[in-house]
Short mmCIF file of C-alpha atoms in Angstrom, two decimals:
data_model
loop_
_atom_site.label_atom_id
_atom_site.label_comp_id
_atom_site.label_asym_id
_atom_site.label_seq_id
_atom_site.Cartn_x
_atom_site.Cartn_y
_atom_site.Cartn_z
CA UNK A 1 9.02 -23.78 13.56
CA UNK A 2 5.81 -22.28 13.16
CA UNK A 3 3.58 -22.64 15.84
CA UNK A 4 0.03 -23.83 15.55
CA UNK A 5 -1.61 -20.14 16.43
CA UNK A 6 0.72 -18.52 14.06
CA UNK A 7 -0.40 -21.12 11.36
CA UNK A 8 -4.37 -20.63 12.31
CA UNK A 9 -4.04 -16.78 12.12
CA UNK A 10 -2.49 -17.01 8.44
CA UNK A 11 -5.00 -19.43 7.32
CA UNK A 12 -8.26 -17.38 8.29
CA UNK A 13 -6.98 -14.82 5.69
CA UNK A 14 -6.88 -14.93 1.97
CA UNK A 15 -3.71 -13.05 1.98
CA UNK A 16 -0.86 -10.65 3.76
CA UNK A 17 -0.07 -7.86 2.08
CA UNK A 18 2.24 -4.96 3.15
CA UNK A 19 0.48 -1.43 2.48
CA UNK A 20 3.00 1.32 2.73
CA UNK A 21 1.60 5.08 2.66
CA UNK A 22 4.48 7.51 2.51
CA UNK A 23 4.68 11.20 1.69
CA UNK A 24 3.06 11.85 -1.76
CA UNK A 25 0.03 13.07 -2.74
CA UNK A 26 -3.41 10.49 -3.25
CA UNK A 27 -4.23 10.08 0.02
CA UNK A 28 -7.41 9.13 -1.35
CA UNK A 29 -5.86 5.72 -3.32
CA UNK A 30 -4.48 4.33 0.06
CA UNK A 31 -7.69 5.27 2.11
CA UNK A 32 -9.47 3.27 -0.42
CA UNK A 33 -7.45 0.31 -0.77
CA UNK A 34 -6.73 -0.39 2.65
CA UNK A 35 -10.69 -0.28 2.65
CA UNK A 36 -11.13 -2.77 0.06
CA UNK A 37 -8.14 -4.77 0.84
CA UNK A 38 -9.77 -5.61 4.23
CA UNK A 39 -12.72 -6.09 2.49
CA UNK A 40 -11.20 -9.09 0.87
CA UNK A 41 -10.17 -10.46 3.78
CA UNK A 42 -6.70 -9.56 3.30
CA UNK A 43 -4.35 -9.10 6.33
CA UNK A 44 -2.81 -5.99 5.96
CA UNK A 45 0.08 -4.50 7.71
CA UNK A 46 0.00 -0.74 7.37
CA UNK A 47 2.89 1.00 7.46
CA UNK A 48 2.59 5.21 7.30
CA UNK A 49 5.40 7.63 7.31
CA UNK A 50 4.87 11.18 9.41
CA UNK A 51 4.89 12.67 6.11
CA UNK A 52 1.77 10.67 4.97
CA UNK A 53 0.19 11.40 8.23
CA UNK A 54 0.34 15.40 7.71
CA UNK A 55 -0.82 14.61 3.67
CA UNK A 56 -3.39 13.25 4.41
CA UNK A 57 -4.78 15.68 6.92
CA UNK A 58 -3.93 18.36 4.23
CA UNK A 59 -5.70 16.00 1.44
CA UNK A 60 -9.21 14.50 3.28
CA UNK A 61 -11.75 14.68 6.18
CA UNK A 62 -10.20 11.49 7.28
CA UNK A 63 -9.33 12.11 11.14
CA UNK A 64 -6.64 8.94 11.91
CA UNK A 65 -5.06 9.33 15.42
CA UNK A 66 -1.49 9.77 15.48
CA UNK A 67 -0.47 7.20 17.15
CA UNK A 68 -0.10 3.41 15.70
CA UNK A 69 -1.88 1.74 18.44
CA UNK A 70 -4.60 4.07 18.52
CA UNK A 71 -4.98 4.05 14.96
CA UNK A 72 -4.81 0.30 14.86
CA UNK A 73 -8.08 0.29 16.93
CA UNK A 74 -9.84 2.99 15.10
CA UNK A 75 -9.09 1.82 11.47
CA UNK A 76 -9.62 -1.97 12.83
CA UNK A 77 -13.21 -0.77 14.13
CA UNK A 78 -13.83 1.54 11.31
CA UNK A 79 -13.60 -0.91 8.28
CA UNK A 80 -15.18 -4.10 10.80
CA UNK A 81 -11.98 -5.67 10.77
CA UNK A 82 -11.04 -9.56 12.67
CA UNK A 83 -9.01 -9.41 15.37
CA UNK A 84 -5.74 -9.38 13.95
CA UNK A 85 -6.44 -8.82 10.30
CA UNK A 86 -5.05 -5.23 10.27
CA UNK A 87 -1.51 -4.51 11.99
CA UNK A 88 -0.10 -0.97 12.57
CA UNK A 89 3.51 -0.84 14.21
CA UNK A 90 5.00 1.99 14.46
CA UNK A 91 8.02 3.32 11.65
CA UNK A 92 10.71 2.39 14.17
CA UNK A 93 9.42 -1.08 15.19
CA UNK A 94 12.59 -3.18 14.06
CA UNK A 95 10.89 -6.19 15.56
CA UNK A 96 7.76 -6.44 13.18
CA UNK A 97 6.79 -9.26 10.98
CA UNK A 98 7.57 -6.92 7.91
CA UNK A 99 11.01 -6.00 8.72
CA UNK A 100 12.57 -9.88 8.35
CA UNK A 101 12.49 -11.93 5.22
CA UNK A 102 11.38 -14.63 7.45
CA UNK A 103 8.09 -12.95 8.37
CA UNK A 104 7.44 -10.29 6.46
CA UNK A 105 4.24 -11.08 3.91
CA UNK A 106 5.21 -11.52 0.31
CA UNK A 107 3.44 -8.64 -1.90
CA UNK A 108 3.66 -4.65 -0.84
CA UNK A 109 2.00 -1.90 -2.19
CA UNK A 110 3.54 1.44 -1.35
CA UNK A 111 0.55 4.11 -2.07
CA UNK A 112 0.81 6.49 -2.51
CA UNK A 113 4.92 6.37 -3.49
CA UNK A 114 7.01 9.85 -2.70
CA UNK A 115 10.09 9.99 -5.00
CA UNK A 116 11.94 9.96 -1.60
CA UNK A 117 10.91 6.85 -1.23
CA UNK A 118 11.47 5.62 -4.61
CA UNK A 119 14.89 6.92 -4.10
CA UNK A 120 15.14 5.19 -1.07
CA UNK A 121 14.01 1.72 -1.87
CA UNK A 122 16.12 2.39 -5.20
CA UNK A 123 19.48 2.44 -3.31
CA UNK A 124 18.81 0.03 -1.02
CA UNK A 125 18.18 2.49 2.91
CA UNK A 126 16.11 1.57 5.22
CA UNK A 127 15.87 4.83 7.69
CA UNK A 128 12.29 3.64 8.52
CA UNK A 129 10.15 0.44 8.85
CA UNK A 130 8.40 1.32 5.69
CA UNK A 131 11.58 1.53 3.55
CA UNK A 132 12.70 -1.83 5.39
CA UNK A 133 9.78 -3.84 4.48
CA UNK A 134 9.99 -3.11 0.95
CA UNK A 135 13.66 -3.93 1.10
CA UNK A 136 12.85 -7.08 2.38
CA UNK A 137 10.64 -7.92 -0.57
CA UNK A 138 13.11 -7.15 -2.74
CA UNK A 139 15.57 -9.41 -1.54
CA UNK A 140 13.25 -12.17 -0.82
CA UNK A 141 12.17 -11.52 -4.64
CA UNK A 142 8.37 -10.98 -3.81
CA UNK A 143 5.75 -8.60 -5.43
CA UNK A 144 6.70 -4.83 -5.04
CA UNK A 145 4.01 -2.21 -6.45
CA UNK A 146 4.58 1.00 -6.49
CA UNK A 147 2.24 4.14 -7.09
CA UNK A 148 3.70 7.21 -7.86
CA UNK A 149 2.45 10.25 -7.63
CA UNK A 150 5.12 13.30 -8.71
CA UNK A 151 5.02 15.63 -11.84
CA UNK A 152 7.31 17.03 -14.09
CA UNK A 153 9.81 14.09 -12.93
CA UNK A 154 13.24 14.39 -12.91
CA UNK A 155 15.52 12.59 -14.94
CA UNK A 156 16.91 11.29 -10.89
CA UNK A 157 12.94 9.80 -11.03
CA UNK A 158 13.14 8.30 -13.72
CA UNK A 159 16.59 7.09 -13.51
CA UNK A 160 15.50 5.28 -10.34
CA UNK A 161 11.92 4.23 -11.30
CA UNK A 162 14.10 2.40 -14.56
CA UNK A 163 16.50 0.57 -12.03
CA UNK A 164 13.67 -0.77 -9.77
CA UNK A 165 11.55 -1.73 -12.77
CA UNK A 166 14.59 -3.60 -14.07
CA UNK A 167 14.47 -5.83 -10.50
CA UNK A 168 11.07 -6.55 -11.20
CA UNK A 169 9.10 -3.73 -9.14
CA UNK A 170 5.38 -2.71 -10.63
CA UNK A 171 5.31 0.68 -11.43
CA UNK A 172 1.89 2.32 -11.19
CA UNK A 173 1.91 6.26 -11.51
CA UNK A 174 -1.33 7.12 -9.85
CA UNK A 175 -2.59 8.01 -13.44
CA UNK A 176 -6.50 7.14 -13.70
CA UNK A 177 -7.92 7.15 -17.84
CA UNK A 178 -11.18 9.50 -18.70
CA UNK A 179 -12.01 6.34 -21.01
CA UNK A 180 -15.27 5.07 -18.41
CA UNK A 181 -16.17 8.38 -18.49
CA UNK A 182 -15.72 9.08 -14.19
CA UNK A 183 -18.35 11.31 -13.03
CA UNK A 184 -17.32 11.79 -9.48
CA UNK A 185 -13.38 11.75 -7.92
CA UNK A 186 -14.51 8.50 -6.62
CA UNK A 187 -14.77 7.27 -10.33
CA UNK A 188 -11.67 7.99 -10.83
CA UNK A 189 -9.98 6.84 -7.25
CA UNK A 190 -11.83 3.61 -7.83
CA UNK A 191 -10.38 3.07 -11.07
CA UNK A 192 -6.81 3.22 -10.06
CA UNK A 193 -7.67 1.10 -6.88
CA UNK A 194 -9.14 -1.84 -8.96
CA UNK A 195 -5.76 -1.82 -11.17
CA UNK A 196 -3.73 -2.29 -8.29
CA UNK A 197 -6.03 -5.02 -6.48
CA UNK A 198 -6.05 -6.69 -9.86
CA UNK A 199 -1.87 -6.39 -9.77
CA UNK A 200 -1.89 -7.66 -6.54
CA UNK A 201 -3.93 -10.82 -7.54
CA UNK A 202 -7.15 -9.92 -4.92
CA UNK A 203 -10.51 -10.12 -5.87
CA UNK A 204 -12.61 -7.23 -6.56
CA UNK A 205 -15.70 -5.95 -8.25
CA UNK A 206 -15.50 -2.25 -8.04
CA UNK A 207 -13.95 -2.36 -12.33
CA UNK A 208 -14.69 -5.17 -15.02
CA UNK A 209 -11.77 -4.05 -16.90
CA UNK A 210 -11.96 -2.95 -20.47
CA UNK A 211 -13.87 -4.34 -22.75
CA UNK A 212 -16.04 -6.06 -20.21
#
């Protein structure tokens, strides 16, 4: 039974959405997303792999501390989040929300995606919380999105991008189009970032879409 604080906390956001960051490059996409998913008053639990923590480093100025409670306060105070809107366990926390069908929110967006992990969530492993969560989705037959960012790919990418597409996974390569004519990187990394809010159903205003 779901208790009456449990019940409040869901209702003062719009949505919960799972935002997976694993090892790729486009460190960029998730900094901006998570920013304008809490913008939206989505909750958001953030799930990063140590790989994404050292790529984005590499990749930005963005200075996150390395551990999940610390960085729960930091991001949580840097984008003026509610108490409790933004949750960061840590990659071995078997006993969060997003590891159980039962609790775990019903969209995820993994961005950006490593083929690792597009291998991984392909065949089913779960060696980390990240992996988990989107296995749960799967098998609760929620809203996986996936942004890839790889190139040449493999036929073994493809292969497995094909068999997740086939269970009903979005498939996003972090491709941005020249046709607004971007003028800055943010052009383009807002571009991308508006496709994927629009995917995922939350309101935004950053892209009209074409032809608007």
């Amino acid at each position: 039974m779901q208790t009456n604080a449990a019940a409040s906390t869901k209702a003062e956001f719009s949505k919960r959405i799972t935002l997976g960051i694993s090892g790729a490059s486009g460190s960029q996409y998730a900094v901006r997303l998570l920013e304008l998913l809490l913008a939206a008053n989505v909750q958001v639990h953030l799930l990063m792999s140590d790989a994404a923590k050292v790529v984005m480093a590499t990749e930005t100025d963005e200075k996150w501390p390395a551990d999940n409670k610390s960085l729960q306060l930091f991001l949580t105070d840097k984008y003026q989040a509610k108490a409790g809107q933004l949750l960061v366990p840590s990659s071995k926390d078997w006993f969060s929300p997003v590891a159980s069908g039962s609790g775990a929110p019903k969209q995820m967006v993994i961005c950006p995606c490593s083929m690792g992990t597009v291998a991984a969530v392909a065949q089913g492993m779960s060696t980390n919380l990240l992996q988990r969560a989107a296995d749960v989705v799967l098998k609760e037959r929620g809203q996986l999105v996936l942004i890839p960012r790889e190139t040449p790919l493999s036929p073994i990418h493809l292969e497995n991008m094909l068999k997740l597409s086939r269970l009903g996974v979005t498939i996003m390569p972090a491709a941005p189009g020249f046709y607004r004519k971007p003028e800055t990187l943010d052009d383009l990394i807002d571009l991308m970032v508006a496709r994927i809010l629009d995917h995922l159903d939350v309101e935004q205003s950053i892209y009209a879409g074409w032809g608007r």
